[in-house]
């Protein structure tokens, strides 16, 4: 399939996702005998791009990868299988933060706050009564045509992360949630009929309810305030500060400048220009310029910062030539790229790469 074949996915082009998630999907398929090139077909991505730490890709490209996976495996059962293999390390800095929280309640609050830095497809709100704490999983955007796969995989992954907080080394004997999934009292609710493949995974999952009113993770209240074995208040605060900075850098905070930076994604050697950005944000060019000015910023400055960030990351983490990097960040001419890069950093691209090695 190609992106043009699924116009719904084009709505995701201006949203980004952490590279760890599509990379996990590709590795899952490769370990089962498929070629990475087939999983990435028509996504516009290479395996090398996904292997760049902390990189972000367009959510639409992630959607293409999911469609390719489903076509290759010819079954949606992989949503459960991949969810069961999730770990705190896959969640990166957030996973580290979850482990450092004092209780499951604190971990849930941290996860909800910083979820958009990893996967922006969902929102989570919670309700609580005297017996049950409920995480309501809602779509932040249309997920068709991969909605069922996406939500099923996400719900199971979140449940596995919660379970791992009490059981970081896989020792079920020391897990206060019980020695079986059923004993934990946790339930997973899905708003579609029970799939045929569910029976094969039932023993590995907590109790699941299908045809439910919504997609939920339901946790007995008694688990919420139990101390986590890996709690560390200092580390938790450090992670929170870093994640807050990432929210702002991705444009997921409250400022317009951050939103603009998050939308400045280079495609086919071209970054969005001022007119493109105004159209995306549903405002006139004049309004966009005025609002940025009230924050003490300009579109030109923001674009320069993003180009510098992207170029530096490529110089630091890849073996691409300077000519290739120039094209990746919108320059057709190496000389112009070198001149602009030196103006921003005080070093030529080659000097910067040498400096990184010696640092």
Short mmCIF file of C-alpha atoms in Angstrom, two decimals:
data_model
loop_
_atom_site.label_atom_id
_atom_site.label_comp_id
_atom_site.label_asym_id
_atom_site.label_seq_id
_atom_site.Cartn_x
_atom_site.Cartn_y
_atom_site.Cartn_z
CA UNK A 1 0.00 0.00 0.00
CA UNK A 2 1.02 3.60 -0.47
CA UNK A 3 0.11 6.58 1.65
CA UNK A 4 -2.12 7.95 -1.11
CA UNK A 5 -4.19 4.75 -0.94
CA UNK A 6 -5.27 5.62 2.61
CA UNK A 7 -6.22 9.30 2.71
CA UNK A 8 -7.10 8.91 6.42
CA UNK A 9 -3.43 8.47 7.20
CA UNK A 10 -2.55 11.78 5.57
CA UNK A 11 -4.24 13.47 8.54
CA UNK A 12 -1.32 12.17 10.63
CA UNK A 13 1.38 13.79 8.51
CA UNK A 14 1.80 16.77 10.83
CA UNK A 15 2.15 14.65 13.98
CA UNK A 16 5.29 12.81 15.00
CA UNK A 17 6.08 9.64 16.94
CA UNK A 18 9.27 8.50 18.68
CA UNK A 19 11.35 6.23 16.44
CA UNK A 20 11.56 3.49 19.09
CA UNK A 21 8.01 2.35 18.29
CA UNK A 22 8.25 1.81 14.52
CA UNK A 23 11.74 0.36 15.04
CA UNK A 24 10.28 -2.18 17.48
CA UNK A 25 7.68 -3.14 14.86
CA UNK A 26 10.32 -3.60 12.18
CA UNK A 27 12.53 -5.71 14.45
CA UNK A 28 9.53 -7.84 15.43
CA UNK A 29 8.88 -8.68 11.78
CA UNK A 30 12.55 -9.26 10.94
CA UNK A 31 12.89 -11.73 13.83
CA UNK A 32 10.06 -13.70 12.23
CA UNK A 33 11.64 -13.95 8.82
CA UNK A 34 10.39 -10.84 7.03
CA UNK A 35 12.60 -8.25 5.38
CA UNK A 36 12.92 -4.78 6.88
CA UNK A 37 12.51 -3.34 3.39
CA UNK A 38 9.07 -4.96 3.09
CA UNK A 39 7.92 -3.56 6.43
CA UNK A 40 9.12 -0.09 5.43
CA UNK A 41 7.78 -0.20 1.87
CA UNK A 42 6.20 3.11 0.75
CA UNK A 43 6.87 4.71 4.16
CA UNK A 44 9.72 6.83 2.83
CA UNK A 45 11.91 5.53 5.67
CA UNK A 46 15.03 3.43 5.88
CA UNK A 47 16.13 1.18 8.73
CA UNK A 48 19.10 3.49 9.31
CA UNK A 49 16.77 6.43 9.90
CA UNK A 50 14.81 4.47 12.51
CA UNK A 51 18.02 3.52 14.26
CA UNK A 52 18.95 7.15 14.99
CA UNK A 53 18.40 7.61 18.75
CA UNK A 54 15.72 10.12 19.75
CA UNK A 55 14.65 10.66 16.13
CA UNK A 56 11.00 11.31 15.34
CA UNK A 57 9.02 10.30 12.28
CA UNK A 58 5.70 11.42 10.89
CA UNK A 59 2.81 9.50 12.43
CA UNK A 60 1.50 8.83 8.92
CA UNK A 61 4.71 6.94 8.14
CA UNK A 62 4.17 4.89 11.29
CA UNK A 63 0.67 4.14 10.02
CA UNK A 64 2.09 2.84 6.73
CA UNK A 65 4.40 0.52 8.68
CA UNK A 66 1.45 -0.86 10.63
CA UNK A 67 -0.48 -1.46 7.40
CA UNK A 68 2.51 -3.29 5.97
CA UNK A 69 2.79 -5.45 9.09
CA UNK A 70 -0.84 -6.45 8.91
CA UNK A 71 -0.49 -7.30 5.22
CA UNK A 72 2.63 -9.41 5.87
CA UNK A 73 1.25 -11.34 8.85
CA UNK A 74 -2.31 -11.55 7.49
CA UNK A 75 -3.66 -11.37 11.05
CA UNK A 76 -4.27 -8.78 13.75
CA UNK A 77 -3.10 -11.18 16.49
CA UNK A 78 0.28 -9.47 16.38
CA UNK A 79 -1.22 -6.52 18.27
CA UNK A 80 -1.44 -8.71 21.37
CA UNK A 81 1.82 -10.53 20.75
CA UNK A 82 3.80 -7.30 20.42
CA UNK A 83 2.04 -5.73 23.39
CA UNK A 84 3.08 -8.66 25.58
CA UNK A 85 6.72 -8.07 24.64
CA UNK A 86 6.71 -4.43 25.74
CA UNK A 87 9.06 -3.29 28.46
CA UNK A 88 9.90 -0.23 30.50
CA UNK A 89 13.13 0.19 28.55
CA UNK A 90 11.19 0.56 25.29
CA UNK A 91 9.47 3.60 26.80
CA UNK A 92 12.85 5.31 27.16
CA UNK A 93 13.08 8.19 29.62
CA UNK A 94 9.41 7.83 30.54
CA UNK A 95 9.97 4.18 31.46
CA UNK A 96 12.84 5.26 33.71
CA UNK A 97 10.55 7.83 35.28
CA UNK A 98 7.75 5.32 35.84
CA UNK A 99 10.13 3.04 37.70
CA UNK A 100 11.25 5.92 39.91
CA UNK A 101 7.75 6.92 41.04
CA UNK A 102 6.73 6.24 44.63
CA UNK A 103 3.50 4.43 43.73
CA UNK A 104 1.42 3.18 40.83
CA UNK A 105 -0.80 6.23 41.21
CA UNK A 106 2.17 8.56 40.69
CA UNK A 107 3.34 6.45 37.75
CA UNK A 108 -0.07 6.69 36.06
CA UNK A 109 -0.07 10.47 36.48
CA UNK A 110 3.45 10.75 35.03
CA UNK A 111 2.60 8.46 32.12
CA UNK A 112 -0.54 10.39 31.21
CA UNK A 113 1.27 13.73 31.37
CA UNK A 114 4.11 12.72 29.06
CA UNK A 115 2.42 10.17 26.81
CA UNK A 116 2.32 12.64 23.86
CA UNK A 117 6.12 12.71 23.73
CA UNK A 118 6.07 9.05 22.66
CA UNK A 119 2.78 8.27 20.95
CA UNK A 120 0.40 11.17 20.31
CA UNK A 121 -2.49 8.99 19.15
CA UNK A 122 -4.30 8.69 22.48
CA UNK A 123 -5.47 10.58 25.51
CA UNK A 124 -6.08 8.96 28.89
CA UNK A 125 -8.41 10.26 31.55
CA UNK A 126 -9.20 8.51 34.82
CA UNK A 127 -12.12 7.92 37.15
CA UNK A 128 -12.09 6.32 40.56
CA UNK A 129 -14.59 4.95 43.05
CA UNK A 130 -14.04 3.09 46.28
CA UNK A 131 -13.15 -0.15 44.49
CA UNK A 132 -11.87 0.54 40.98
CA UNK A 133 -9.51 2.98 39.27
CA UNK A 134 -10.29 3.26 35.55
CA UNK A 135 -8.01 4.52 32.78
CA UNK A 136 -10.21 5.50 29.84
CA UNK A 137 -8.26 5.19 26.58
CA UNK A 138 -9.52 7.64 23.97
CA UNK A 139 -8.36 8.42 20.44
CA UNK A 140 -6.72 11.82 20.07
CA UNK A 141 -7.23 11.55 16.30
CA UNK A 142 -8.81 9.17 13.82
CA UNK A 143 -6.88 5.89 13.76
CA UNK A 144 -8.68 4.26 10.82
CA UNK A 145 -7.91 1.99 9.08
CA UNK A 146 -5.72 0.55 11.86
CA UNK A 147 -7.85 1.51 14.86
CA UNK A 148 -8.43 -1.95 16.36
CA UNK A 149 -4.80 -2.98 15.99
CA UNK A 150 -3.53 0.31 17.44
CA UNK A 151 -5.80 0.39 20.50
CA UNK A 152 -5.41 -3.32 21.28
CA UNK A 153 -1.63 -3.06 21.12
CA UNK A 154 -1.58 0.14 23.19
CA UNK A 155 -3.88 -1.11 25.97
CA UNK A 156 -1.92 -4.33 26.39
CA UNK A 157 1.38 -2.47 26.32
CA UNK A 158 0.23 -0.06 29.05
CA UNK A 159 -0.98 -2.98 31.19
CA UNK A 160 2.42 -4.69 30.77
CA UNK A 161 4.19 -1.50 31.87
CA UNK A 162 2.02 -1.27 34.99
CA UNK A 163 2.70 -4.92 35.80
CA UNK A 164 6.43 -4.44 35.28
CA UNK A 165 6.55 -1.67 37.86
CA UNK A 166 5.79 -4.22 40.59
CA UNK A 167 7.79 -6.95 38.93
CA UNK A 168 10.90 -5.34 37.38
CA UNK A 169 12.98 -8.54 37.27
CA UNK A 170 10.27 -11.04 36.38
CA UNK A 171 10.02 -12.56 39.86
CA UNK A 172 6.34 -13.40 40.22
CA UNK A 173 6.82 -14.63 43.78
CA UNK A 174 7.49 -11.08 44.92
CA UNK A 175 4.75 -9.43 42.92
CA UNK A 176 2.03 -7.92 45.15
CA UNK A 177 -0.42 -8.07 42.25
CA UNK A 178 -0.50 -11.83 42.63
CA UNK A 179 1.07 -14.81 40.92
CA UNK A 180 -1.49 -14.95 38.12
CA UNK A 181 -3.04 -12.38 35.82
CA UNK A 182 -6.51 -13.29 37.06
CA UNK A 183 -5.49 -12.81 40.71
CA UNK A 184 -4.48 -9.20 40.10
CA UNK A 185 -8.08 -8.12 39.60
CA UNK A 186 -7.05 -5.94 36.65
CA UNK A 187 -9.39 -5.96 33.66
CA UNK A 188 -8.92 -4.82 30.06
CA UNK A 189 -12.03 -3.62 28.22
CA UNK A 190 -12.37 -3.37 24.44
CA UNK A 191 -15.26 -1.96 22.42
CA UNK A 192 -15.27 -4.65 19.70
CA UNK A 193 -16.32 -8.33 19.63
CA UNK A 194 -13.95 -10.99 20.94
CA UNK A 195 -11.52 -11.89 18.13
CA UNK A 196 -10.91 -15.51 17.21
CA UNK A 197 -7.23 -15.29 18.18
CA UNK A 198 -7.94 -14.09 21.73
CA UNK A 199 -8.22 -17.65 23.13
CA UNK A 200 -4.57 -18.30 22.26
CA UNK A 201 -3.48 -15.41 24.49
CA UNK A 202 -6.09 -15.52 27.27
CA UNK A 203 -3.77 -17.22 29.77
CA UNK A 204 -1.15 -14.47 29.28
CA UNK A 205 -3.58 -11.60 29.85
CA UNK A 206 -5.70 -10.33 32.72
CA UNK A 207 -9.45 -10.71 32.41
CA UNK A 208 -10.65 -9.11 29.15
CA UNK A 209 -14.14 -7.88 28.37
CA UNK A 210 -15.25 -7.38 24.77
CA UNK A 211 -18.14 -5.40 23.34
CA UNK A 212 -17.57 -3.03 26.23
CA UNK A 213 -18.79 0.55 26.42
CA UNK A 214 -15.25 1.85 25.92
CA UNK A 215 -11.58 0.92 25.90
CA UNK A 216 -10.36 0.82 29.49
CA UNK A 217 -7.77 -0.50 31.90
CA UNK A 218 -9.47 -1.20 35.23
CA UNK A 219 -7.29 -1.51 38.32
CA UNK A 220 -8.34 -2.33 41.90
CA UNK A 221 -7.89 0.82 43.99
CA UNK A 222 -5.92 -1.15 46.61
CA UNK A 223 -2.94 -1.40 44.22
CA UNK A 224 -2.63 2.33 43.55
CA UNK A 225 -0.72 3.44 46.64
CA UNK A 226 1.50 0.43 47.21
CA UNK A 227 5.19 1.47 47.19
CA UNK A 228 7.10 0.60 44.04
CA UNK A 229 10.32 -1.39 44.65
CA UNK A 230 12.41 0.88 42.40
CA UNK A 231 11.13 4.22 43.74
CA UNK A 232 13.64 7.09 43.75
CA UNK A 233 12.33 10.62 44.31
CA UNK A 234 15.46 12.34 43.01
CA UNK A 235 15.46 10.38 39.77
CA UNK A 236 11.72 10.89 39.30
CA UNK A 237 12.12 14.66 39.58
CA UNK A 238 15.01 14.64 37.10
CA UNK A 239 12.95 12.68 34.58
CA UNK A 240 9.96 15.00 35.02
CA UNK A 241 12.13 18.04 34.28
CA UNK A 242 13.56 16.43 31.14
CA UNK A 243 10.14 15.29 29.92
CA UNK A 244 8.70 18.76 30.48
CA UNK A 245 11.47 20.18 28.31
CA UNK A 246 10.71 17.57 25.64
CA UNK A 247 7.01 18.48 25.69
CA UNK A 248 7.90 22.10 24.99
CA UNK A 249 10.50 21.20 22.35
CA UNK A 250 7.90 19.09 20.52
CA UNK A 251 5.37 21.87 20.57
CA UNK A 252 3.13 19.99 22.97
CA UNK A 253 3.29 22.61 25.64
CA UNK A 254 1.16 25.73 25.65
CA UNK A 255 3.30 28.01 23.47
CA UNK A 256 2.80 28.56 19.74
CA UNK A 257 6.56 28.57 19.09
CA UNK A 258 6.79 24.99 20.29
CA UNK A 259 3.87 23.91 18.12
CA UNK A 260 5.50 25.47 15.07
CA UNK A 261 8.80 23.70 15.78
CA UNK A 262 7.01 20.38 16.10
CA UNK A 263 5.43 20.88 12.68
CA UNK A 264 8.68 21.81 10.96
CA UNK A 265 9.42 18.39 9.46
CA UNK A 266 11.62 18.16 6.37
CA UNK A 267 10.02 16.08 3.62
CA UNK A 268 11.56 15.46 0.23
CA UNK A 269 14.30 17.98 1.05
CA UNK A 270 11.88 20.77 1.96
CA UNK A 271 10.69 22.24 5.25
CA UNK A 272 7.25 23.90 5.47
CA UNK A 273 7.44 27.61 4.73
CA UNK A 274 5.63 30.43 6.52
CA UNK A 275 2.59 30.21 4.25
CA UNK A 276 2.41 26.41 4.68
CA UNK A 277 2.59 26.76 8.45
CA UNK A 278 -0.13 29.40 8.58
CA UNK A 279 -2.43 27.15 6.53
CA UNK A 280 -1.70 24.15 8.79
CA UNK A 281 -2.48 26.18 11.90
CA UNK A 282 -5.64 27.64 10.33
CA UNK A 283 -4.59 31.26 10.62
CA UNK A 284 -3.38 33.98 8.30
CA UNK A 285 0.31 34.63 7.74
CA UNK A 286 -0.10 38.00 9.41
CA UNK A 287 -1.72 36.45 12.50
CA UNK A 288 0.95 33.79 12.78
CA UNK A 289 3.74 36.35 12.57
CA UNK A 290 2.03 38.56 15.15
CA UNK A 291 1.48 35.71 17.62
CA UNK A 292 5.07 34.54 17.30
CA UNK A 293 6.23 38.09 17.84
CA UNK A 294 4.32 38.27 21.14
CA UNK A 295 6.44 35.29 22.27
CA UNK A 296 9.59 37.07 21.14
CA UNK A 297 10.14 34.67 18.24
CA UNK A 298 10.00 34.70 14.45
CA UNK A 299 9.34 31.94 11.94
CA UNK A 300 12.80 32.41 10.43
CA UNK A 301 14.46 31.93 13.82
CA UNK A 302 12.43 28.80 14.56
CA UNK A 303 13.22 27.30 11.16
CA UNK A 304 16.91 27.99 11.68
CA UNK A 305 16.82 26.26 15.08
CA UNK A 306 15.11 23.20 13.63
CA UNK A 307 17.54 22.95 10.71
CA UNK A 308 20.46 23.27 13.13
CA UNK A 309 18.97 20.61 15.43
CA UNK A 310 18.31 18.17 12.58
CA UNK A 311 21.71 18.74 10.96
CA UNK A 312 23.57 18.33 14.25
CA UNK A 313 21.70 15.12 15.03
CA UNK A 314 22.58 13.67 11.62
CA UNK A 315 26.23 14.68 12.00
CA UNK A 316 26.38 13.15 15.48
CA UNK A 317 24.54 9.89 14.90
CA UNK A 318 24.99 8.88 11.23
CA UNK A 319 27.78 8.35 8.71
CA UNK A 320 26.02 10.31 6.01
CA UNK A 321 28.27 12.61 3.99
CA UNK A 322 27.95 16.36 4.38
CA UNK A 323 26.38 16.50 0.90
CA UNK A 324 23.74 13.93 1.92
CA UNK A 325 23.00 15.76 5.16
CA UNK A 326 22.70 19.05 3.30
CA UNK A 327 19.99 17.51 1.11
CA UNK A 328 18.26 15.99 4.15
CA UNK A 329 17.84 19.44 5.71
CA UNK A 330 16.68 21.24 2.60
CA UNK A 331 19.89 22.43 0.92
CA UNK A 332 20.70 21.47 -2.65
CA UNK A 333 24.12 23.07 -2.49
CA UNK A 334 26.78 21.98 0.01
CA UNK A 335 28.45 25.39 0.02
CA UNK A 336 25.24 27.16 1.08
CA UNK A 337 24.61 24.55 3.77
CA UNK A 338 28.15 24.88 5.11
CA UNK A 339 27.89 28.66 5.18
CA UNK A 340 24.54 28.60 7.00
CA UNK A 341 25.65 25.90 9.45
CA UNK A 342 28.80 27.80 10.37
CA UNK A 343 26.77 30.96 10.94
CA UNK A 344 24.55 29.07 13.38
CA UNK A 345 27.17 27.00 15.20
CA UNK A 346 30.51 28.69 14.60
CA UNK A 347 31.83 25.52 12.96
CA UNK A 348 31.64 23.94 9.52
CA UNK A 349 29.77 20.61 9.39
CA UNK A 350 33.07 18.69 9.15
CA UNK A 351 34.55 20.63 12.05
CA UNK A 352 31.43 19.97 14.11
CA UNK A 353 31.59 16.22 13.43
CA UNK A 354 35.27 16.14 14.43
CA UNK A 355 34.48 18.14 17.56
CA UNK A 356 31.75 15.65 18.55
CA UNK A 357 34.19 12.74 18.22
CA UNK A 358 36.75 14.48 20.44
CA UNK A 359 34.26 15.65 23.04
#
